[in-house]
Amino acid sequence: MLIDFFYTLRSAKLPVSVKEYLSLLEALQADVVGPNSDGAYGLDDFYYLSRTALVKDEKHYDKFDRAFAAYFKGVELLTDFTKEVPLDWLRKTLEREFTAEEKAKIEKMGWDELMETLKKRFEEQKERHEGGSKWIGTGGTSPFGHGGYNPQGIRIGGAGKNKSAVKVWDQRAYKDYDDSQELGTRNIKMALRKLRKFAREGHEDELDLDETIHKTAANAGYLDIKMRPERHNNVKVLLLMDVGGTMDEHVQRVEELFSAVKTEFKHLEFYYFHNCVYDFMWKNNRRRFSEKFPTWDIIRKYNKDYKLIFVGDATMSPYEILQPGGSVEYNNEEAGAEWIQRLTHAFPKFAWINPEPQGVWQYRQSISVMQQLVSHRMFPLTLKGLEESMRLLSK
């Protein structure tokens, strides 16, 4: 099984050598991670051991995580599969599909009523609940819990299903986009090259052949070498990228775009946000709570000549854009819409790149709201969309 695991990592373009693979086997034989009280080996323990033995650079952690998840998908234990997997409080045990008539009967709560009702449920509920329309649990039509259906609710644990949660109570760790991701095609780079403004800046480290020939001829044949600064794309780009949640579905394409942007633009600054921009952003997702960059500071730091590019699927509850306190992770004092307007006012040359298929935009209320906020300068993450957005930014 581990030989296939090794080849899976290699297929994911991870620089894993046979020597490192043998080191992993030696660590297993030496019981560096041992069995738990049930006599089974935990998948988490093996994950950390294999990552330590096989991955030598943090920039490959994201690729390793995806390859690991793809290979061990659905595996709870490495050994002793006869053991019954215990059910936790919010484990999804009921999967229901609702008819259009059933969905139409579920009324949407307003923001204030939703938050007040949740507070009462926490005070009243004493045990786990599955199905139903009232309590915090799994399945059913309650606006609290996960695994069921409600047009606007608060997801507590579990994975998102309908992409309409107003709040999410769950610990989530986001990954930085890998800027070393190799592009599947050169066409993305070619599309970005429509946004160019060349200038010669910096040290004179490039031979100016024409001027050297001219000066040498004028100097009666005595060699007179002339140097000049190298030409660089002088366009300045401020890249703001949505990460986590529904953006997990678009990681590979966004990484390809990120890799191309870092290659094409010498003057690049980037920050991360989740779903909508609020009063702070971050540069490292592992330290996003300890290293925050106030959005006001970002607006003041960069001049108006920066081209502002948002990258995000704009798929969320409309509350997250329009409501103070609407963020799924904390109580933001001002609505996200306010910050979007401040950014687009500070940087008049802006565009929004959306990796979500353009055909579903009309079915996402939040996308319609965001399109209005960015003056309909939203483009799909396609070659045509990139070309159109770059052409707009170059005007």
Short mmCIF file of C-alpha atoms in Angstrom, two decimals:
data_model
loop_
_atom_site.label_atom_id
_atom_site.label_comp_id
_atom_site.label_asym_id
_atom_site.label_seq_id
_atom_site.Cartn_x
_atom_site.Cartn_y
_atom_site.Cartn_z
CA MET A 1 0.00 0.00 0.00
CA LEU A 2 2.81 2.44 0.83
CA ILE A 3 4.48 1.85 -2.54
CA ASP A 4 1.31 3.05 -4.26
CA PHE A 5 1.22 5.98 -1.83
CA PHE A 6 4.79 6.87 -2.85
CA TYR A 7 3.87 6.84 -6.54
CA THR A 8 0.78 8.97 -5.82
CA LEU A 9 3.01 11.64 -4.31
CA ARG A 10 5.35 11.49 -7.28
CA SER A 11 2.39 11.82 -9.65
CA ALA A 12 1.42 14.99 -7.77
CA LYS A 13 4.86 16.39 -8.75
CA LEU A 14 6.21 16.28 -5.21
CA PRO A 15 10.04 15.93 -5.05
CA VAL A 16 9.91 12.73 -3.00
CA SER A 17 12.96 10.44 -3.32
CA VAL A 18 13.40 6.73 -2.65
CA LYS A 19 15.75 7.60 0.21
CA GLU A 20 13.02 9.61 1.93
CA TYR A 21 10.55 6.79 1.34
CA LEU A 22 12.95 4.33 3.01
CA SER A 23 13.31 6.75 5.94
CA LEU A 24 9.54 6.63 6.37
CA LEU A 25 9.59 2.82 6.43
CA GLU A 26 12.39 2.86 9.01
CA ALA A 27 10.38 5.22 11.19
CA LEU A 28 7.36 2.91 11.00
CA GLN A 29 9.47 -0.12 11.85
CA ALA A 30 10.93 1.76 14.82
CA ASP A 31 7.39 2.52 16.09
CA VAL A 32 7.90 6.27 15.98
CA VAL A 33 4.11 6.37 15.93
CA GLY A 34 2.51 3.48 17.74
CA PRO A 35 -0.97 1.96 17.93
CA ASN A 36 -3.64 3.59 20.06
CA SER A 37 -5.50 1.92 22.94
CA ASP A 38 -7.61 -0.05 20.44
CA GLY A 39 -4.55 -1.48 18.73
CA ALA A 40 -5.13 0.52 15.55
CA TYR A 41 -2.87 3.10 13.89
CA GLY A 42 -4.39 6.55 13.52
CA LEU A 43 -4.42 8.21 10.12
CA ASP A 44 -3.54 11.58 11.69
CA ASP A 45 -0.36 10.15 13.26
CA PHE A 46 0.70 8.66 9.94
CA TYR A 47 -0.05 11.94 8.16
CA TYR A 48 2.33 13.94 10.36
CA LEU A 49 5.02 11.26 10.28
CA SER A 50 4.91 10.88 6.49
CA ARG A 51 4.87 14.63 5.92
CA THR A 52 7.91 15.04 8.19
CA ALA A 53 9.83 12.26 6.46
CA LEU A 54 8.89 13.00 2.85
CA VAL A 55 8.38 16.78 2.54
CA LYS A 56 11.45 18.97 3.04
CA ASP A 57 10.00 22.37 2.12
CA GLU A 58 6.86 24.05 3.50
CA LYS A 59 5.87 25.28 0.04
CA HIS A 60 4.99 21.66 -0.87
CA TYR A 61 2.65 21.13 2.11
CA ASP A 62 -0.44 22.04 0.11
CA LYS A 63 0.39 19.61 -2.70
CA PHE A 64 1.13 16.89 -0.13
CA ASP A 65 -2.18 17.46 1.66
CA ARG A 66 -4.18 17.14 -1.54
CA ALA A 67 -2.30 14.03 -2.67
CA PHE A 68 -2.65 12.48 0.80
CA ALA A 69 -6.38 13.19 0.90
CA ALA A 70 -6.88 11.81 -2.60
CA TYR A 71 -5.09 8.57 -1.76
CA PHE A 72 -6.60 7.95 1.67
CA LYS A 73 -10.06 9.27 0.83
CA GLY A 74 -12.60 7.64 3.11
CA VAL A 75 -9.98 5.85 5.24
CA GLU A 76 -10.54 6.29 8.98
CA LEU A 77 -7.89 3.85 10.25
CA LEU A 78 -4.77 2.34 8.71
CA THR A 79 -5.33 -1.00 10.36
CA ASP A 80 -8.06 -2.89 12.19
CA PHE A 81 -10.96 -1.93 9.94
CA THR A 82 -13.32 -4.19 11.92
CA LYS A 83 -13.55 -1.60 14.68
CA GLU A 84 -16.80 0.36 14.75
CA VAL A 85 -16.22 4.03 14.02
CA PRO A 86 -17.76 6.06 16.92
CA LEU A 87 -20.38 8.67 16.11
CA ASP A 88 -19.68 12.20 17.32
CA TRP A 89 -22.35 14.72 18.24
CA LEU A 90 -22.71 16.17 14.78
CA ARG A 91 -21.83 13.23 12.56
CA LYS A 92 -23.92 13.19 9.39
CA THR A 93 -26.21 10.16 9.65
CA LEU A 94 -29.22 11.29 7.72
CA GLU A 95 -29.03 12.24 4.04
CA ARG A 96 -32.24 13.63 2.61
CA GLU A 97 -33.20 15.07 -0.73
CA PHE A 98 -36.07 17.53 -0.66
CA THR A 99 -38.58 18.15 -3.40
CA ALA A 100 -39.14 21.63 -4.79
CA GLU A 101 -42.46 21.76 -2.89
CA GLU A 102 -40.76 20.93 0.42
CA LYS A 103 -38.08 23.57 -0.14
CA ALA A 104 -40.73 26.18 -0.97
CA LYS A 105 -42.42 25.59 2.40
CA ILE A 106 -39.27 26.48 4.37
CA GLU A 107 -39.46 30.15 5.28
CA LYS A 108 -36.37 32.33 5.54
CA MET A 109 -35.66 33.96 8.89
CA GLY A 110 -34.41 37.51 9.07
CA TRP A 111 -30.92 38.21 10.41
CA ASP A 112 -31.96 39.35 13.90
CA GLU A 113 -34.51 36.56 14.33
CA LEU A 114 -32.00 33.94 13.19
CA MET A 115 -29.37 35.01 15.75
CA GLU A 116 -31.90 35.34 18.58
CA THR A 117 -33.40 31.92 17.82
CA LEU A 118 -29.96 30.29 17.86
CA LYS A 119 -29.30 31.78 21.30
CA LYS A 120 -32.55 30.24 22.61
CA ARG A 121 -31.72 26.83 21.09
CA PHE A 122 -28.37 26.77 22.90
CA GLU A 123 -30.17 27.48 26.18
CA GLU A 124 -32.92 24.90 25.66
CA GLN A 125 -31.28 21.97 23.88
CA LYS A 126 -29.69 19.28 26.06
CA GLU A 127 -28.97 16.39 23.68
CA ARG A 128 -28.08 15.39 20.13
CA HIS A 129 -30.81 15.69 17.52
CA GLU A 130 -31.11 14.18 14.04
CA GLY A 131 -33.64 15.40 11.48
CA GLY A 132 -36.50 17.73 12.27
CA SER A 133 -37.05 21.43 11.78
CA LYS A 134 -36.24 23.04 15.14
CA TRP A 135 -33.20 21.80 17.07
CA ILE A 136 -29.48 22.04 16.34
CA GLY A 137 -28.60 18.79 14.62
CA THR A 138 -28.06 16.92 11.37
CA GLY A 139 -30.39 16.47 8.41
CA GLY A 140 -33.87 17.88 8.42
CA THR A 141 -34.88 21.47 7.73
CA SER A 142 -33.65 23.24 10.87
CA PRO A 143 -31.61 26.40 10.15
CA PHE A 144 -29.06 25.22 12.75
CA GLY A 145 -26.62 22.32 12.28
CA HIS A 146 -25.56 20.65 9.05
CA GLY A 147 -26.45 17.97 6.54
CA GLY A 148 -30.01 19.04 5.77
CA TYR A 149 -31.65 21.81 3.81
CA ASN A 150 -32.52 25.39 4.76
CA PRO A 151 -32.23 28.38 2.42
CA GLN A 152 -30.53 30.53 5.11
CA GLY A 153 -29.07 29.04 8.25
CA ILE A 154 -26.11 28.73 10.59
CA ARG A 155 -23.89 25.73 9.82
CA ILE A 156 -22.47 24.15 12.98
CA GLY A 157 -19.80 21.59 12.11
CA GLY A 158 -19.83 19.40 9.01
CA ALA A 159 -19.35 20.36 5.38
CA GLY A 160 -21.31 22.98 3.46
CA LYS A 161 -23.98 21.70 1.09
CA ASN A 162 -26.10 24.55 -0.29
CA LYS A 163 -23.52 27.41 0.03
CA SER A 164 -26.05 29.67 1.77
CA ALA A 165 -24.93 29.63 5.43
CA VAL A 166 -25.12 32.98 7.17
CA LYS A 167 -22.64 31.95 9.90
CA VAL A 168 -20.29 28.98 10.26
CA TRP A 169 -19.33 27.64 13.67
CA ASP A 170 -16.39 25.43 12.81
CA GLN A 171 -12.62 25.62 13.10
CA ARG A 172 -11.20 26.03 9.61
CA ALA A 173 -7.61 26.18 8.43
CA TYR A 174 -6.88 27.72 5.03
CA LYS A 175 -3.87 27.02 2.82
CA ASP A 176 -1.78 29.57 0.96
CA TYR A 177 -2.05 29.29 -2.81
CA ASP A 178 1.07 27.62 -4.23
CA ASP A 179 2.77 30.18 -6.47
CA SER A 180 5.10 27.51 -7.91
CA GLN A 181 2.21 25.65 -9.55
CA GLU A 182 3.10 24.87 -13.15
CA LEU A 183 0.63 26.08 -15.73
CA GLY A 184 -1.16 23.57 -17.85
CA THR A 185 -1.01 25.97 -20.79
CA ARG A 186 0.93 29.07 -21.78
CA ASN A 187 -2.29 30.75 -22.86
CA ILE A 188 -2.99 32.12 -19.36
CA LYS A 189 0.36 33.90 -19.37
CA MET A 190 -0.30 35.20 -22.85
CA ALA A 191 -3.65 36.63 -21.70
CA LEU A 192 -1.98 38.42 -18.79
CA ARG A 193 0.58 39.95 -21.15
CA LYS A 194 -2.11 42.22 -22.53
CA LEU A 195 -1.54 44.25 -19.38
CA ARG A 196 1.97 45.58 -20.05
CA LYS A 197 3.84 48.81 -19.74
CA PHE A 198 7.56 48.37 -20.29
CA ALA A 199 10.21 50.61 -18.74
CA ARG A 200 13.97 50.45 -18.24
CA GLU A 201 14.72 50.80 -14.55
CA GLY A 202 17.46 49.77 -12.14
CA HIS A 203 21.13 48.97 -12.72
CA GLU A 204 22.69 48.98 -16.16
CA ASP A 205 23.25 45.25 -16.48
CA GLU A 206 22.20 44.58 -20.10
CA LEU A 207 24.35 45.16 -23.22
CA ASP A 208 23.00 47.91 -25.47
CA LEU A 209 24.20 46.43 -28.77
CA ASP A 210 22.94 49.22 -31.08
CA GLU A 211 24.46 51.99 -28.97
CA THR A 212 27.73 50.04 -28.60
CA ILE A 213 28.06 49.71 -32.40
CA HIS A 214 27.21 53.39 -32.89
CA LYS A 215 29.71 54.64 -30.29
CA THR A 216 32.45 52.26 -31.48
CA ALA A 217 32.06 53.46 -35.08
CA ALA A 218 32.11 57.09 -33.95
CA ASN A 219 35.26 56.36 -31.93
CA ALA A 220 37.28 55.30 -34.96
CA GLY A 221 36.84 51.60 -34.31
CA TYR A 222 37.89 51.60 -30.66
CA LEU A 223 35.47 49.42 -28.72
CA ASP A 224 33.10 51.49 -26.57
CA ILE A 225 30.73 49.19 -24.69
CA LYS A 226 27.42 50.68 -23.60
CA MET A 227 25.09 49.12 -21.03
CA ARG A 228 21.46 49.80 -20.20
CA PRO A 229 18.86 48.66 -17.62
CA GLU A 230 16.80 45.59 -18.53
CA ARG A 231 13.24 46.15 -19.68
CA HIS A 232 10.58 45.15 -17.17
CA ASN A 233 6.82 45.25 -17.11
CA ASN A 234 6.21 48.37 -15.03
CA VAL A 235 2.55 47.65 -14.26
CA LYS A 236 1.78 47.53 -10.52
CA VAL A 237 -0.78 44.95 -9.37
CA LEU A 238 -2.61 44.61 -6.05
CA LEU A 239 -4.06 41.09 -5.96
CA LEU A 240 -6.74 40.23 -3.37
CA MET A 241 -7.66 36.53 -3.28
CA ASP A 242 -10.57 34.74 -1.63
CA VAL A 243 -9.45 31.55 0.13
CA GLY A 244 -11.20 28.68 1.91
CA GLY A 245 -14.81 27.51 1.91
CA THR A 246 -16.31 27.30 -1.59
CA MET A 247 -12.98 28.43 -3.07
CA ASP A 248 -11.55 24.98 -2.26
CA GLU A 249 -13.27 23.78 -5.44
CA HIS A 250 -11.15 26.16 -7.52
CA VAL A 251 -7.72 25.78 -5.87
CA GLN A 252 -5.89 24.36 -8.89
CA ARG A 253 -7.08 27.01 -11.35
CA VAL A 254 -6.43 29.87 -8.93
CA GLU A 255 -2.94 28.51 -8.24
CA GLU A 256 -2.23 28.49 -11.97
CA LEU A 257 -3.41 32.09 -12.19
CA PHE A 258 -1.38 33.08 -9.11
CA SER A 259 1.74 31.44 -10.55
CA ALA A 260 1.30 33.29 -13.84
CA VAL A 261 0.70 36.64 -12.13
CA LYS A 262 3.88 36.30 -10.06
CA THR A 263 5.82 35.54 -13.23
CA GLU A 264 4.42 38.34 -15.36
CA PHE A 265 4.29 41.26 -12.93
CA LYS A 266 7.42 42.46 -11.17
CA HIS A 267 5.50 44.93 -9.00
CA LEU A 268 2.99 42.62 -7.29
CA GLU A 269 1.42 42.82 -3.84
CA PHE A 270 -1.10 40.20 -2.70
CA TYR A 271 -3.38 39.56 0.28
CA TYR A 272 -5.97 36.97 1.25
CA PHE A 273 -9.56 37.37 2.46
CA HIS A 274 -12.44 34.96 3.05
CA ASN A 275 -15.67 35.39 1.07
CA CYS A 276 -15.75 39.21 1.31
CA VAL A 277 -13.22 41.88 2.21
CA TYR A 278 -13.70 43.37 5.67
CA ASP A 279 -11.53 45.49 7.97
CA PHE A 280 -8.42 43.30 7.70
CA MET A 281 -6.66 40.85 5.37
CA TRP A 282 -3.62 38.60 5.67
CA LYS A 283 -0.63 37.25 3.72
CA ASN A 284 -0.09 33.88 5.40
CA ASN A 285 -3.09 31.65 6.03
CA ARG A 286 -1.43 29.74 8.85
CA ARG A 287 -0.94 33.01 10.72
CA ARG A 288 -4.07 34.81 9.60
CA PHE A 289 -5.24 35.53 13.16
CA SER A 290 -1.87 36.73 14.45
CA GLU A 291 -0.60 38.70 11.42
CA LYS A 292 -3.45 40.89 10.26
CA PHE A 293 -3.13 43.79 7.82
CA PRO A 294 -5.82 46.46 8.35
CA THR A 295 -7.60 47.21 5.10
CA TRP A 296 -7.32 50.94 5.76
CA ASP A 297 -3.50 50.57 5.92
CA ILE A 298 -3.50 48.71 2.59
CA ILE A 299 -5.59 51.46 0.98
CA ARG A 300 -3.22 54.14 2.27
CA LYS A 301 -0.01 52.25 1.47
CA TYR A 302 -0.43 51.80 -2.27
CA ASN A 303 -0.90 54.55 -4.86
CA LYS A 304 -3.79 54.88 -7.28
CA ASP A 305 -1.57 53.61 -10.11
CA TYR A 306 -1.90 50.05 -8.77
CA LYS A 307 -4.28 47.82 -10.74
CA LEU A 308 -6.65 46.14 -8.28
CA ILE A 309 -7.63 42.53 -9.06
CA PHE A 310 -10.07 40.57 -6.89
CA VAL A 311 -10.09 36.79 -7.31
CA GLY A 312 -13.07 35.03 -5.72
CA ASP A 313 -16.25 33.13 -6.48
CA ALA A 314 -18.46 35.71 -4.67
CA THR A 315 -20.55 32.75 -3.47
CA MET A 316 -21.86 33.34 0.05
CA SER A 317 -24.87 34.54 1.97
CA PRO A 318 -25.85 38.08 0.91
CA TYR A 319 -25.69 38.97 4.62
CA GLU A 320 -21.89 38.58 4.42
CA ILE A 321 -21.76 41.47 1.95
CA LEU A 322 -24.55 43.74 3.14
CA GLN A 323 -24.85 43.22 6.90
CA PRO A 324 -22.61 44.52 9.74
CA GLY A 325 -21.66 41.37 11.65
CA GLY A 326 -22.34 39.34 8.52
CA SER A 327 -18.95 37.63 8.36
CA VAL A 328 -19.21 33.90 9.03
CA GLU A 329 -16.12 34.07 11.27
CA TYR A 330 -16.42 37.21 13.42
CA ASN A 331 -18.60 40.25 14.06
CA ASN A 332 -17.38 42.82 11.57
CA GLU A 333 -18.39 46.36 12.55
CA GLU A 334 -18.98 47.50 8.97
CA ALA A 335 -20.57 45.66 6.07
CA GLY A 336 -18.30 44.13 3.44
CA ALA A 337 -19.98 46.29 0.80
CA GLU A 338 -18.49 49.37 2.48
CA TRP A 339 -14.96 47.99 2.14
CA ILE A 340 -15.48 46.94 -1.48
CA GLN A 341 -16.58 50.48 -2.32
CA ARG A 342 -13.61 52.01 -0.50
CA LEU A 343 -11.16 49.78 -2.36
CA THR A 344 -12.65 50.42 -5.79
CA HIS A 345 -12.69 54.16 -5.08
CA ALA A 346 -9.04 54.10 -3.96
CA PHE A 347 -7.94 52.08 -7.01
CA PRO A 348 -9.99 53.20 -10.06
CA LYS A 349 -8.46 50.52 -12.30
CA PHE A 350 -10.02 47.33 -10.94
CA ALA A 351 -11.56 44.02 -12.01
CA TRP A 352 -13.00 40.91 -10.37
CA ILE A 353 -11.97 37.45 -11.66
CA ASN A 354 -14.53 34.77 -10.78
CA PRO A 355 -13.59 31.04 -11.08
CA GLU A 356 -17.24 30.00 -10.71
CA PRO A 357 -18.72 29.00 -14.12
CA GLN A 358 -20.44 32.02 -15.64
CA GLY A 359 -23.54 29.97 -16.37
CA VAL A 360 -24.43 29.75 -12.66
CA TRP A 361 -23.86 33.42 -11.83
CA GLN A 362 -27.52 34.28 -12.36
CA TYR A 363 -28.53 31.73 -9.71
CA ARG A 364 -26.26 33.17 -7.00
CA GLN A 365 -27.80 36.18 -5.28
CA SER A 366 -24.46 37.15 -3.74
CA ILE A 367 -22.79 37.23 -7.18
CA SER A 368 -25.45 39.64 -8.43
CA VAL A 369 -24.86 41.87 -5.40
CA MET A 370 -21.09 41.81 -5.90
CA GLN A 371 -21.41 42.53 -9.62
CA GLN A 372 -23.28 45.72 -8.81
CA LEU A 373 -20.66 46.74 -6.24
CA VAL A 374 -17.82 46.34 -8.75
CA SER A 375 -19.75 48.13 -11.53
CA HIS A 376 -20.18 44.85 -13.45
CA ARG A 377 -16.42 44.53 -13.93
CA MET A 378 -16.61 40.81 -13.11
CA PHE A 379 -15.03 38.35 -15.55
CA PRO A 380 -14.91 34.53 -15.59
CA LEU A 381 -11.62 32.72 -15.02
CA THR A 382 -11.35 31.72 -18.68
CA LEU A 383 -8.88 32.78 -21.35
CA LYS A 384 -11.47 35.11 -22.87
CA GLY A 385 -12.37 36.49 -19.46
CA LEU A 386 -8.72 37.13 -18.60
CA GLU A 387 -8.10 38.87 -21.92
CA GLU A 388 -11.14 41.11 -21.45
CA SER A 389 -10.19 42.00 -17.87
CA MET A 390 -6.58 42.77 -18.82
CA ARG A 391 -7.76 44.91 -21.72
CA LEU A 392 -10.02 46.85 -19.33
CA LEU A 393 -7.20 47.38 -16.81
CA SER A 394 -4.81 48.57 -19.52
CA LYS A 395 -7.06 51.47 -20.60
#
